[in-house]
PDB file of C-alpha atoms in Angstrom:
ATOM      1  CA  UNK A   1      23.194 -24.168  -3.415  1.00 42.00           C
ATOM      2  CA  UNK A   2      20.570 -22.670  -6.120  1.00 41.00           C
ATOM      3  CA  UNK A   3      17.921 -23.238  -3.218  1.00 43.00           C
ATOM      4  CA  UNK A   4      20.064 -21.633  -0.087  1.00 44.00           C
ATOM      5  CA  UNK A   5      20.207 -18.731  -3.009  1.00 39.00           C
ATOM      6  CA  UNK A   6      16.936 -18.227  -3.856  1.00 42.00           C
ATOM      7  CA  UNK A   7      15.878 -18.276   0.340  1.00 44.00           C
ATOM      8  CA  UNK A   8      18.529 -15.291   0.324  1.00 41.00           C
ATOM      9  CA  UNK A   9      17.414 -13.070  -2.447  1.00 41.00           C
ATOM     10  CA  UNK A  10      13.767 -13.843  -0.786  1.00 43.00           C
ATOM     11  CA  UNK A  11      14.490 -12.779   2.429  1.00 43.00           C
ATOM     12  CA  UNK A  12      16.314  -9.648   3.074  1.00 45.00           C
ATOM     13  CA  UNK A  13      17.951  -9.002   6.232  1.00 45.00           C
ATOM     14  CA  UNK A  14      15.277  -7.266   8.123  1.00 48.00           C
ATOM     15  CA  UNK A  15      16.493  -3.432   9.000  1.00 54.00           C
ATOM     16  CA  UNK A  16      16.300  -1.841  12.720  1.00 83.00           C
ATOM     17  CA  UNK A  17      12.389  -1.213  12.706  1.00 93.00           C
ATOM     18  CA  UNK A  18      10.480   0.555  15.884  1.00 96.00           C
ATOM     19  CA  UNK A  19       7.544  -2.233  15.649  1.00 97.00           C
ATOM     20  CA  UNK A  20       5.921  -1.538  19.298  1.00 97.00           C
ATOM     21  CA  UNK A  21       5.358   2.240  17.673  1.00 98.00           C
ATOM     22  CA  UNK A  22       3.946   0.312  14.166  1.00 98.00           C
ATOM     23  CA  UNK A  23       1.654  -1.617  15.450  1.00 98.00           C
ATOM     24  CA  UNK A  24       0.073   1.188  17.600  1.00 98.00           C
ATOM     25  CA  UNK A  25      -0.047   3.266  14.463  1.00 98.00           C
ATOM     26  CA  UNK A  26      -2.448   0.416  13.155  1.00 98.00           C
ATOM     27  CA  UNK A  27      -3.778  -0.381  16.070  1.00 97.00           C
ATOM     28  CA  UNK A  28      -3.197  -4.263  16.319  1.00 98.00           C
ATOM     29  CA  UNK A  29      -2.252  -6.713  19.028  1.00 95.00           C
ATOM     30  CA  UNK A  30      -2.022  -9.801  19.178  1.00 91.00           C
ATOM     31  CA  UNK A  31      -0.047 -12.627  19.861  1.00 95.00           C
ATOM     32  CA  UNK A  32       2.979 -11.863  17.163  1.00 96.00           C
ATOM     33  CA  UNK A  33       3.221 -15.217  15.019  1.00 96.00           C
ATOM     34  CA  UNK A  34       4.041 -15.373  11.461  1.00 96.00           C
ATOM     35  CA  UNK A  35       0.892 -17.377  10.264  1.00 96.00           C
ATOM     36  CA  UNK A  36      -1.763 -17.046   7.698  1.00 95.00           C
ATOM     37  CA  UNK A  37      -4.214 -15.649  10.305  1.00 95.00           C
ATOM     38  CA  UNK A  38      -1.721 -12.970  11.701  1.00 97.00           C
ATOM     39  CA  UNK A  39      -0.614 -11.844   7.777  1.00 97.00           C
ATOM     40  CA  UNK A  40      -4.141 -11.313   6.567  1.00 95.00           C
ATOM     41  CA  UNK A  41      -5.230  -9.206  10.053  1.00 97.00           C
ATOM     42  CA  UNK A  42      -1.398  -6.760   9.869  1.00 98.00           C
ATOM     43  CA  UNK A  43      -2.441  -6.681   6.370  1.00 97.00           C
ATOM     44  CA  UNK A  44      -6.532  -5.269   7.089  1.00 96.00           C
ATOM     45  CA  UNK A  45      -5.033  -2.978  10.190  1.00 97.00           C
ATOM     46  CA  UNK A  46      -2.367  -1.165   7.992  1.00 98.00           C
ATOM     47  CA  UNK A  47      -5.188  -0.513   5.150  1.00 96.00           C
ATOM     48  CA  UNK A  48      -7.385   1.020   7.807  1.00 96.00           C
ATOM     49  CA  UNK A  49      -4.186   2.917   9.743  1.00 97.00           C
ATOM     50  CA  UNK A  50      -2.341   4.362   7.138  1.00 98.00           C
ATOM     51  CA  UNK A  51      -3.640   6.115   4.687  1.00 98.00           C
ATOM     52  CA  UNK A  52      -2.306   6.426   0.480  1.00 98.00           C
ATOM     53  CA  UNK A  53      -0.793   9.851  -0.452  1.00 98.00           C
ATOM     54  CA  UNK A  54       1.048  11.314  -3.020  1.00 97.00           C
ATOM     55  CA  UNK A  55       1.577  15.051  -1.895  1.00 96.00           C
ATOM     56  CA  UNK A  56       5.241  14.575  -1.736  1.00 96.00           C
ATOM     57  CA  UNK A  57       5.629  13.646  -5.491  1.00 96.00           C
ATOM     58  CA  UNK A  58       2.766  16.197  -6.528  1.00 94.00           C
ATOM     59  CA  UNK A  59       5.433  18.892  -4.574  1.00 94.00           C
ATOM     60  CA  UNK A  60       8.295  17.682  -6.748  1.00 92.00           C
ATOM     61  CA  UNK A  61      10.649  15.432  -4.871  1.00 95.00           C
ATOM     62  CA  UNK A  62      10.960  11.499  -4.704  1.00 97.00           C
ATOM     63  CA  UNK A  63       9.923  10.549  -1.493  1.00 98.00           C
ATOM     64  CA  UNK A  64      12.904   8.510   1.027  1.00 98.00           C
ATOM     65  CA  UNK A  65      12.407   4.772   1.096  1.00 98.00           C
ATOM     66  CA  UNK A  66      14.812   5.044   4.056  1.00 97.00           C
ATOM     67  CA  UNK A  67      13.023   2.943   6.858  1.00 97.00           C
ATOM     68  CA  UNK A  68      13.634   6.004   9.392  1.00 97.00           C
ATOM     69  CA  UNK A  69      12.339   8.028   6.943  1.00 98.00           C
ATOM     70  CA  UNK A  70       9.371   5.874   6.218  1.00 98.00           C
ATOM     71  CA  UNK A  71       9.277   5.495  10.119  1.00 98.00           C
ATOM     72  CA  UNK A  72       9.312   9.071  10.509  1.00 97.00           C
ATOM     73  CA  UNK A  73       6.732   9.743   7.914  1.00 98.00           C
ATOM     74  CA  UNK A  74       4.510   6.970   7.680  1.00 98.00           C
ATOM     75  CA  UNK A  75       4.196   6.012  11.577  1.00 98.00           C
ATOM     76  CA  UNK A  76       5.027   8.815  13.542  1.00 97.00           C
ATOM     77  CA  UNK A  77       3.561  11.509  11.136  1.00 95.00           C
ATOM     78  CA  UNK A  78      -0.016  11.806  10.568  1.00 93.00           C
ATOM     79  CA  UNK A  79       0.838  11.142   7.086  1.00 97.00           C
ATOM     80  CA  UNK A  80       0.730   7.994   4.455  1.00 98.00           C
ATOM     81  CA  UNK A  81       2.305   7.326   1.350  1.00 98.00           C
ATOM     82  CA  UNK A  82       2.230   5.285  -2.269  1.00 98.00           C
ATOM     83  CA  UNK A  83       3.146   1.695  -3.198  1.00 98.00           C
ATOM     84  CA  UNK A  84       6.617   1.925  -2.438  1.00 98.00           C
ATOM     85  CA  UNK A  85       6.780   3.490   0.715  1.00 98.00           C
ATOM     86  CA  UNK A  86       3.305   1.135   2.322  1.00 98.00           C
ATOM     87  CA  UNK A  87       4.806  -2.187   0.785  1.00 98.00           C
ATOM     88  CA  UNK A  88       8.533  -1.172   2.146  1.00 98.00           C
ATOM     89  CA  UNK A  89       7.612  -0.796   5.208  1.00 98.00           C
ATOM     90  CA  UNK A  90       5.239  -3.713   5.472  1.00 98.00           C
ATOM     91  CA  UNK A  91       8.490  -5.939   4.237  1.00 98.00           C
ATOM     92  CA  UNK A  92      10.297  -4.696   7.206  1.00 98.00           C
ATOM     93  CA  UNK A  93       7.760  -5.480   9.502  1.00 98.00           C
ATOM     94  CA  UNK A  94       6.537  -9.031   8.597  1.00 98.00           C
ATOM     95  CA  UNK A  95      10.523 -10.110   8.470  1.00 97.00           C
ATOM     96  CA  UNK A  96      10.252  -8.895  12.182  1.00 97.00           C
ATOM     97  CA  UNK A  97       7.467 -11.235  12.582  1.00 97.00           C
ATOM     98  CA  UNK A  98       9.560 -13.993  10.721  1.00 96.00           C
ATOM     99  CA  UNK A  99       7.698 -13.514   7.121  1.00 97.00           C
ATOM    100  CA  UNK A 100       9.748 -14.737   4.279  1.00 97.00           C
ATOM    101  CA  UNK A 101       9.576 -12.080   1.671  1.00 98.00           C
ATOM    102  CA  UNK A 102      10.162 -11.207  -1.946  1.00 98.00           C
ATOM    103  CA  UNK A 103       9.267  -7.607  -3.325  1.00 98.00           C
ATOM    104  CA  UNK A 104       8.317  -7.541  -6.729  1.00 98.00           C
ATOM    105  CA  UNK A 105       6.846  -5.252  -9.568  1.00 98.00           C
ATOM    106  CA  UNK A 106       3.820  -5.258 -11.197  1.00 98.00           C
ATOM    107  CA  UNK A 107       2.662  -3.636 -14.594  1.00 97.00           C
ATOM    108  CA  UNK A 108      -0.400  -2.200 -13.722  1.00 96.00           C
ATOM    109  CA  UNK A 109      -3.667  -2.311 -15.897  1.00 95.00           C
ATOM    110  CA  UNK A 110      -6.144   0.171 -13.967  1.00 93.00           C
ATOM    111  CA  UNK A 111      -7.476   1.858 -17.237  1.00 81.00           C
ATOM    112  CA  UNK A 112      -4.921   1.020 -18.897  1.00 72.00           C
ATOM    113  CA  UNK A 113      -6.826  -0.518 -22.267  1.00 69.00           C
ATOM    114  CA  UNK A 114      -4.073  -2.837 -23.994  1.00 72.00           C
ATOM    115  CA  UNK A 115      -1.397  -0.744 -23.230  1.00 81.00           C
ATOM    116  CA  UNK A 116       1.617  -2.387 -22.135  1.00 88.00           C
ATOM    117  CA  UNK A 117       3.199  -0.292 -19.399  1.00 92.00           C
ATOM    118  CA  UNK A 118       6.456  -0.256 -17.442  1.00 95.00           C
ATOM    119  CA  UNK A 119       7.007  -2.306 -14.320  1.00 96.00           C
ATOM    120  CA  UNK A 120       6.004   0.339 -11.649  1.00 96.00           C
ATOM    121  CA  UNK A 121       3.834  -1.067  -9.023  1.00 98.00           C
ATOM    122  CA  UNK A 122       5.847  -2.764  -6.162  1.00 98.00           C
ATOM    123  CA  UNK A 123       3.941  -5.608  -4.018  1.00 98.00           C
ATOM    124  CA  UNK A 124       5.243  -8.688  -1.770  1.00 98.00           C
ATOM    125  CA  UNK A 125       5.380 -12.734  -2.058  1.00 98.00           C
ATOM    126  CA  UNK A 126       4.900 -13.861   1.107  1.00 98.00           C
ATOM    127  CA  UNK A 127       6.344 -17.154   2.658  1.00 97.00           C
ATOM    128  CA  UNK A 128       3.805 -18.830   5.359  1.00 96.00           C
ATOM    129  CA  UNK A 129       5.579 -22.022   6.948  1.00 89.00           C
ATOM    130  CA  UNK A 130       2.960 -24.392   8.888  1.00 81.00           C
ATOM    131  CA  UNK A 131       0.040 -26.419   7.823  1.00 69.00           C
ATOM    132  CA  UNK A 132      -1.707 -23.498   6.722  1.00 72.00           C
ATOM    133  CA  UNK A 133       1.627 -22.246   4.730  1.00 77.00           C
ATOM    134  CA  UNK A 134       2.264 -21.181   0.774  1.00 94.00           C
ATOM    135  CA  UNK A 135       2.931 -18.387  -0.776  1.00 96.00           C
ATOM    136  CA  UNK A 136       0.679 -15.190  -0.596  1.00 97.00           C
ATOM    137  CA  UNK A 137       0.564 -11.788  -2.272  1.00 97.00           C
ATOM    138  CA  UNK A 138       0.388  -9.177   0.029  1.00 98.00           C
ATOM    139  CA  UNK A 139      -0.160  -5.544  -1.075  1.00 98.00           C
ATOM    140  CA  UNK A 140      -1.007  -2.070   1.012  1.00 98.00           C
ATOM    141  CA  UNK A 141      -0.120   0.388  -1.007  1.00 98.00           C
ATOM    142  CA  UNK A 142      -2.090   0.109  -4.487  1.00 97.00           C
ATOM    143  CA  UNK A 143      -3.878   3.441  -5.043  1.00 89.00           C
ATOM    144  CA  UNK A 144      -6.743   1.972  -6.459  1.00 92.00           C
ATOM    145  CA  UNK A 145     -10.170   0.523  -5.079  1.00 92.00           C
ATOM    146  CA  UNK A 146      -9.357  -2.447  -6.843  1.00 93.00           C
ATOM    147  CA  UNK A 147      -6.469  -2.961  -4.390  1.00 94.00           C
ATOM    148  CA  UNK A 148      -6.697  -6.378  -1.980  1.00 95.00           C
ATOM    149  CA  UNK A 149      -8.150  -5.919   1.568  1.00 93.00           C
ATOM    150  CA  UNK A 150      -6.290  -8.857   2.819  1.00 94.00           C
ATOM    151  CA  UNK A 151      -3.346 -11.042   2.001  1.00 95.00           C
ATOM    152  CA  UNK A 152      -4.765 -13.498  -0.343  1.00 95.00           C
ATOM    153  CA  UNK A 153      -3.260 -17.360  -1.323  1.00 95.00           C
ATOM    154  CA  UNK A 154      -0.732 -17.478  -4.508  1.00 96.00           C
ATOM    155  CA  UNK A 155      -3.441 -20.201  -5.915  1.00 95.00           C
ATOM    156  CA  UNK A 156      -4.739 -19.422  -9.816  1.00 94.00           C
ATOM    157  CA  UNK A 157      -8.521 -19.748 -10.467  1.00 89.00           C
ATOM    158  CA  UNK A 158      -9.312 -19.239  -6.970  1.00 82.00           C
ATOM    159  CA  UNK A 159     -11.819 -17.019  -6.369  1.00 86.00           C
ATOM    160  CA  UNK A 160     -10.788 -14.825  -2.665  1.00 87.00           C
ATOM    161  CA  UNK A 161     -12.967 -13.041  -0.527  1.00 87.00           C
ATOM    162  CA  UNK A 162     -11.321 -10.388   1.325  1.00 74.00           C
ATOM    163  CA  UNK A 163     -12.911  -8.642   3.504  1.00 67.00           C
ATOM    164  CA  UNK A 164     -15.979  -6.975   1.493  1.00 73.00           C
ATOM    165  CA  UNK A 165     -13.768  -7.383  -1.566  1.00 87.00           C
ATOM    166  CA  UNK A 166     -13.639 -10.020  -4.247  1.00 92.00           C
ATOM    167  CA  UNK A 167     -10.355 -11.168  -5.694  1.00 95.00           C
ATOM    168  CA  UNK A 168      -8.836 -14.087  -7.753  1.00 96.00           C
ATOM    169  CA  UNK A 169      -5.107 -14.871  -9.661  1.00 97.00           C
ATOM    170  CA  UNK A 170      -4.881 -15.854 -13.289  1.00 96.00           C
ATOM    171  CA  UNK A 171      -2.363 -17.469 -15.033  1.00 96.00           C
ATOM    172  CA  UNK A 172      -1.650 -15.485 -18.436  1.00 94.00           C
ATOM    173  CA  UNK A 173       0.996 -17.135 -21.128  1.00 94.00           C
ATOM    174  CA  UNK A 174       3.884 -15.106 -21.488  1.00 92.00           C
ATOM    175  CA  UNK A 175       7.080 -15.399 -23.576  1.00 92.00           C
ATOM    176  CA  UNK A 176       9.284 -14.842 -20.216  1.00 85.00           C
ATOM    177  CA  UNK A 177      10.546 -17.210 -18.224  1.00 86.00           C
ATOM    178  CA  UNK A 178       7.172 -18.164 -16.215  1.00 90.00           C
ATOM    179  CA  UNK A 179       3.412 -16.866 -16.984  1.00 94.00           C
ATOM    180  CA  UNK A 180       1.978 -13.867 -15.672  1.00 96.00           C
ATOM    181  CA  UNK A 181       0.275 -13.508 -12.589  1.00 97.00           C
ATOM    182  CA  UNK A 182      -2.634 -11.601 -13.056  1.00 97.00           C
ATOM    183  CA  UNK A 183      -4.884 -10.018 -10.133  1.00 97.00           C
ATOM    184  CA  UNK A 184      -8.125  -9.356 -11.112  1.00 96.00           C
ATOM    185  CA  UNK A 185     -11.024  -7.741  -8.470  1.00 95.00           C
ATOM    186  CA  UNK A 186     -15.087  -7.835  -9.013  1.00 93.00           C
ATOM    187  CA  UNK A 187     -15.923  -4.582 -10.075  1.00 90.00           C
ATOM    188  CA  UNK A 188     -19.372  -3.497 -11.566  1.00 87.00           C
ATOM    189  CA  UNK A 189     -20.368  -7.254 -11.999  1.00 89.00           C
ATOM    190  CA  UNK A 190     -17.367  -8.348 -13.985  1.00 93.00           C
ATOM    191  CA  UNK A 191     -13.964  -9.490 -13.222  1.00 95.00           C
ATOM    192  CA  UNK A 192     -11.482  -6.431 -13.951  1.00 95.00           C
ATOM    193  CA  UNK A 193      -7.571  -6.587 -14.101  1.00 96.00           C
ATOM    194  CA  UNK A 194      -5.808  -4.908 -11.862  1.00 97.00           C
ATOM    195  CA  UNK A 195      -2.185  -5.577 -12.723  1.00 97.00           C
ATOM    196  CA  UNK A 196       0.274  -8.179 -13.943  1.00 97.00           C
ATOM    197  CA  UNK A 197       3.452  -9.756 -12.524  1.00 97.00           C
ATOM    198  CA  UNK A 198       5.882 -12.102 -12.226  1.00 97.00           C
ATOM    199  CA  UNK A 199       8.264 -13.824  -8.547  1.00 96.00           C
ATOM    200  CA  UNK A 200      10.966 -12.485 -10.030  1.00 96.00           C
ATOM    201  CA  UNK A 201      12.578 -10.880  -7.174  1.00 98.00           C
ATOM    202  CA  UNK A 202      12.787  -6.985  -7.234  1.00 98.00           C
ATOM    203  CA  UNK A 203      15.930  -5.222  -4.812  1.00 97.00           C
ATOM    204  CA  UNK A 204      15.661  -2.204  -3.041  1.00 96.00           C
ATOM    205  CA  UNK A 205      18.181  -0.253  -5.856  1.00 97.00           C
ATOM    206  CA  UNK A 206      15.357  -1.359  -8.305  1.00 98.00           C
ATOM    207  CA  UNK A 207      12.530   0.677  -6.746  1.00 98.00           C
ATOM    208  CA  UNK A 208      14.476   3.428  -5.693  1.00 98.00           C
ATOM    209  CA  UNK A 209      15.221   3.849  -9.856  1.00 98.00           C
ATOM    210  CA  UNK A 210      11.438   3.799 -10.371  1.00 98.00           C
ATOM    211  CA  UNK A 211      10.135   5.401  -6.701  1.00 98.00           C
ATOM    212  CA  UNK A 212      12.510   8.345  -8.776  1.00 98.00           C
ATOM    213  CA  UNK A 213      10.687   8.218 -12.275  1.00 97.00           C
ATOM    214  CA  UNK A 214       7.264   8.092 -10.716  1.00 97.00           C
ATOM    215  CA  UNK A 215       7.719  10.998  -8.525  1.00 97.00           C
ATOM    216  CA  UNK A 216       9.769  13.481 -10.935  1.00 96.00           C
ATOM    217  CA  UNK A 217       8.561  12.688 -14.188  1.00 96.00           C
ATOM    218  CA  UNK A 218       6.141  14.893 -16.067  1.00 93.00           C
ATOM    219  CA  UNK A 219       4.444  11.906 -17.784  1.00 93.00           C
ATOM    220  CA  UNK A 220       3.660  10.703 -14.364  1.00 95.00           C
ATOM    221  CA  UNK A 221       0.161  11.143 -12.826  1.00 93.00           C
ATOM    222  CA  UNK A 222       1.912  11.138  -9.982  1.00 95.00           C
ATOM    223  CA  UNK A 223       3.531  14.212 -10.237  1.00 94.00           C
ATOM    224  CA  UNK A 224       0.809  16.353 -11.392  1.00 92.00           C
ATOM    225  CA  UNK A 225      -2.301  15.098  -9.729  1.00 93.00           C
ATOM    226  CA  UNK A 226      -3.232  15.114  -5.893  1.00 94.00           C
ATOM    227  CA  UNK A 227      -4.421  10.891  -4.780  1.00 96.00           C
ATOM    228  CA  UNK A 228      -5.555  10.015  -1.261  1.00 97.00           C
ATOM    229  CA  UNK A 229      -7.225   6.899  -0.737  1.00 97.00           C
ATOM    230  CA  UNK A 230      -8.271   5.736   3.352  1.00 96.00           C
ATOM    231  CA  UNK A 231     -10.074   2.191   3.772  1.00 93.00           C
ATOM    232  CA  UNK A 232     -11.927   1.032   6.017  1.00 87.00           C
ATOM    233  CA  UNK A 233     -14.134  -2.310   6.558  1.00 81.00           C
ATOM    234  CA  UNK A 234     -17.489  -0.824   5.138  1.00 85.00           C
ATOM    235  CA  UNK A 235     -16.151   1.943   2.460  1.00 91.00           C
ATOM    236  CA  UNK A 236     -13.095   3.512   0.372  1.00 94.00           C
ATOM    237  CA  UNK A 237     -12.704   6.806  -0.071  1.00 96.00           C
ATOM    238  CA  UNK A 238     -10.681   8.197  -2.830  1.00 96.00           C
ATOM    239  CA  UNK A 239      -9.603  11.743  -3.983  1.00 96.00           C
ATOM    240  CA  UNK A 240      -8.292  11.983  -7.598  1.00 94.00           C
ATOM    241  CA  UNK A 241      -7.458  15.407  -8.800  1.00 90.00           C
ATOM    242  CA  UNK A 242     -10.854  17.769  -8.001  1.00 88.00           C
ATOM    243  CA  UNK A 243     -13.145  14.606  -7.352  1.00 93.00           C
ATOM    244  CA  UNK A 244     -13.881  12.662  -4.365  1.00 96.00           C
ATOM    245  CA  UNK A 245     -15.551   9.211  -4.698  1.00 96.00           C
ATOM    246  CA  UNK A 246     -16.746   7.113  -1.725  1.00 95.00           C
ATOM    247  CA  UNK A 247     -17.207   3.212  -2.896  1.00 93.00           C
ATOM    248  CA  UNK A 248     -19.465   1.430  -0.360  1.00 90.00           C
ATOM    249  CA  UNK A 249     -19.422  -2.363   0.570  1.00 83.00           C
ATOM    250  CA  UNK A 250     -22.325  -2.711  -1.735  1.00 83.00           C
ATOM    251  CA  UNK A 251     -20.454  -1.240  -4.881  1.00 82.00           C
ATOM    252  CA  UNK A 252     -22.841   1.721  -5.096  1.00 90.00           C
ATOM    253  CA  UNK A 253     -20.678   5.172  -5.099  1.00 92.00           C
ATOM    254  CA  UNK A 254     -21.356   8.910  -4.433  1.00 95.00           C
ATOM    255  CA  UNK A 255     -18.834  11.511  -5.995  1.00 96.00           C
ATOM    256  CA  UNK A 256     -18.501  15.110  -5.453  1.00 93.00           C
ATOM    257  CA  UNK A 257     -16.047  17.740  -6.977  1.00 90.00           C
ATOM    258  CA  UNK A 258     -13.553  20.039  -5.132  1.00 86.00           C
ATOM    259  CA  UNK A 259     -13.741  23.923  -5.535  1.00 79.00           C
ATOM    260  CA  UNK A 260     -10.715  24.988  -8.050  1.00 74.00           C
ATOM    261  CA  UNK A 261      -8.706  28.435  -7.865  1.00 70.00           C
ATOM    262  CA  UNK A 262      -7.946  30.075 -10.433  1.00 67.00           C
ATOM    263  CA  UNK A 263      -5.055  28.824 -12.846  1.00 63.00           C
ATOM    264  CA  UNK A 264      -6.441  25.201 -12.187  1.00 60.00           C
ATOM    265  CA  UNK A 265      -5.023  24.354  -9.328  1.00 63.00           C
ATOM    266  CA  UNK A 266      -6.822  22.688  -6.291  1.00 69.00           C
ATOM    267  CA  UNK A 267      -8.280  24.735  -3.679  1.00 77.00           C
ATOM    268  CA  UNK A 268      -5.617  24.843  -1.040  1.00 81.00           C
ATOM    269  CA  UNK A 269      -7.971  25.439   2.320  1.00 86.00           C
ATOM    270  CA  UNK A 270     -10.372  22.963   1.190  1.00 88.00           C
ATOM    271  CA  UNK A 271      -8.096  20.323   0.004  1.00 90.00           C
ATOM    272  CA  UNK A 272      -5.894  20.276   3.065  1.00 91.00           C
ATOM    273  CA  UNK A 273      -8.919  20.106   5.728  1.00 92.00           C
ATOM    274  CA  UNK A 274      -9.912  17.380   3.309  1.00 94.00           C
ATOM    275  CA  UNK A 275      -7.060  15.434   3.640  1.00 96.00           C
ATOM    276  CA  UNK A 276      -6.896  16.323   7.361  1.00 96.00           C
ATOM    277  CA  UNK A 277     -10.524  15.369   8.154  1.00 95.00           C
ATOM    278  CA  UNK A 278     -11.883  12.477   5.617  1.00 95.00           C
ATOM    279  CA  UNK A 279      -8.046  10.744   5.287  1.00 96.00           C
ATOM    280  CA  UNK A 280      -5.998  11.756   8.300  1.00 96.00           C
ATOM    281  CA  UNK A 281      -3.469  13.374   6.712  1.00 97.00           C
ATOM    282  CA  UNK A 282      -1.834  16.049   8.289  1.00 95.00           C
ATOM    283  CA  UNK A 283       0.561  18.435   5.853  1.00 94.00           C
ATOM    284  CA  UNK A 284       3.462  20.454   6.715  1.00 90.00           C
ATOM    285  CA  UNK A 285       2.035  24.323   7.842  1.00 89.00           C
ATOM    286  CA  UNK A 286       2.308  26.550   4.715  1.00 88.00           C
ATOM    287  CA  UNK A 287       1.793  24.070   2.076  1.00 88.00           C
ATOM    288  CA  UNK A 288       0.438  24.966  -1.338  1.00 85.00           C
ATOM    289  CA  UNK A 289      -0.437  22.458  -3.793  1.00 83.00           C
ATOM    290  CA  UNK A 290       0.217  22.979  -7.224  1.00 80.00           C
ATOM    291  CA  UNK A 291      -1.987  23.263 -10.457  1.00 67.00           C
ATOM    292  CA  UNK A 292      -2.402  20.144 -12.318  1.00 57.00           C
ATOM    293  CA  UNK A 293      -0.170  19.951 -15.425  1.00 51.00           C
ATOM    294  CA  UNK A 294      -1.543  19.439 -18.529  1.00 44.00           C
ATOM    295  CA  UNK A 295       0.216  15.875 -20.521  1.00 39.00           C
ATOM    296  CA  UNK A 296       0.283  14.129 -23.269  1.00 36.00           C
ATOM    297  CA  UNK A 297       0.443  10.514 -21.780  1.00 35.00           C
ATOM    298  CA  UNK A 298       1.080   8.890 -18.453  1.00 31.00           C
TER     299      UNK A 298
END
């Protein structure tokens, strides 16, 4: 009984979900099996089909984790989206494929320091049946060049090679029920965390609570400063704030600063052909995004 349990809170009943549309947004085909080979190749596609965005949030409203809505948004919009919206929608479409899945949270340590902070990254355990089955964390929507390239094996001390990224998982002791997971990437010739978690499983309700704090409040980055991130297989382009920074294969970056208007805010006209050009992000007509807000903490 605690097993048929535990295969129910891992697997949610997979909602209606347009996949022909999907997987021409990402442009993949293929024959549609749920194996290790077909996880870590949906996985590269959506990286390189739908880009990372925030400009809902930075506007001031939580953005719908409704799968029409993401549908609407995310697939037939020329628009993308953060952690919660990518990794929902990715759920929904590998339990089409016949995925086993768990959604979890992750306390993310991106220049962070020692800082313990809240639980506010979602990602996915993946269930692979078959001789080349196990459990694999799956994640396209961390905003954060650190972020995995492919699906990589729930395996500690195993170094991964994703792509033209370097992972591995770590086991750290912890005082809850099981030890941390931590994912670390190769960064600047040294092994860097990226964030902590735990397979405990994470419901829908759950992120909706925290899709709402990280949108709407002020202590958020999220609601005061403009990210966009697109990947590709040779480079990553990301736009915090005012600055642009293009990571190549190679680790070597170039970085280049946005005009500003006056009052702080980002230049409007240059921002949105920005987004439109470099990350294929179309905004509504009329849009204005705001100044950045001065805080305390994040």
């Amino acid at each position: 009984m605690a097993h048929d349990t535990a295969s129910a809170a891992r697997t949610a009943v997979a909602p209606q979900l347009d996949l022909d549309a999907y997987l021409a947004r990402i442009s993949w085909s293929g024959e549609r099996r749920a194996d290790a080979d077909t996880l870590r190749s949906l996985h590269r596609a959506h990286l390189r089909g739908i880009p990372f965005e925030n400009v809902q949030a930075l506007l001031g409203s939580a953005p719908s984790l409704a799968l029409p809505d993401l549908e609407a948004k995310l697939v037939r919009g020329r628009r993308g989206g953060y952690c919660f919206e990518h990794n929902t929608l990715f759920a929904a479409v590998l339990e089409a494929f016949g995925f086993g899945v768990t959604r979890l949270a992750a306390r993310v340590r991106v220049g962070g320091g020692s800082a313990i902070r809240p639980r506010t990254h979602m990602l996915l355990l993946v269930e692979v049946a078959g001789e080349d089955g196990g459990s694999y964390l799956a994640d396209v929507g961390f905003g954060a060049v650190g972020g995995l390239y492919e699906a990589i094996p729930l395996v500690p001390e195993t170094e991964a090679r994703d792509g033209v990224r370097r992972h591995r998982l770590l086991r750290e002791p912890h005082h809850g029920l099981e030890d941390l997971w931590v994912l670390q990437a190769f960064q600047d010739g040294e092994w860097a965390d990226q964030y902590a978690f735990n397979r405990e499983p994470y419901e829908p309700a759950d992120f909706e609570v925290i899709n709402w704090h990280i949108a709407t409040n002020p202590r958020s980055p999220f609601s005061h400063t403009l990210y966009a991130q697109r990947t590709t297989a040779e480079t990553h382009l990301a736009l915090s704030g005012r600055t642009l920074v293009e990571t190549y294969a190679d680790g070597t970056r170039e970085e280049r600063s946005l005009a500003e208007e006056p009052g702080g805010a980002v230049d409007t006209e240059e921002a949105i052909r920005l987004l439109s050009e470099e990350f294929g992000i179309e905004l509504p007509p009329g849009t204005r995004l705001p100044a950045a807000r001065r805080t305390s903490g994040s």
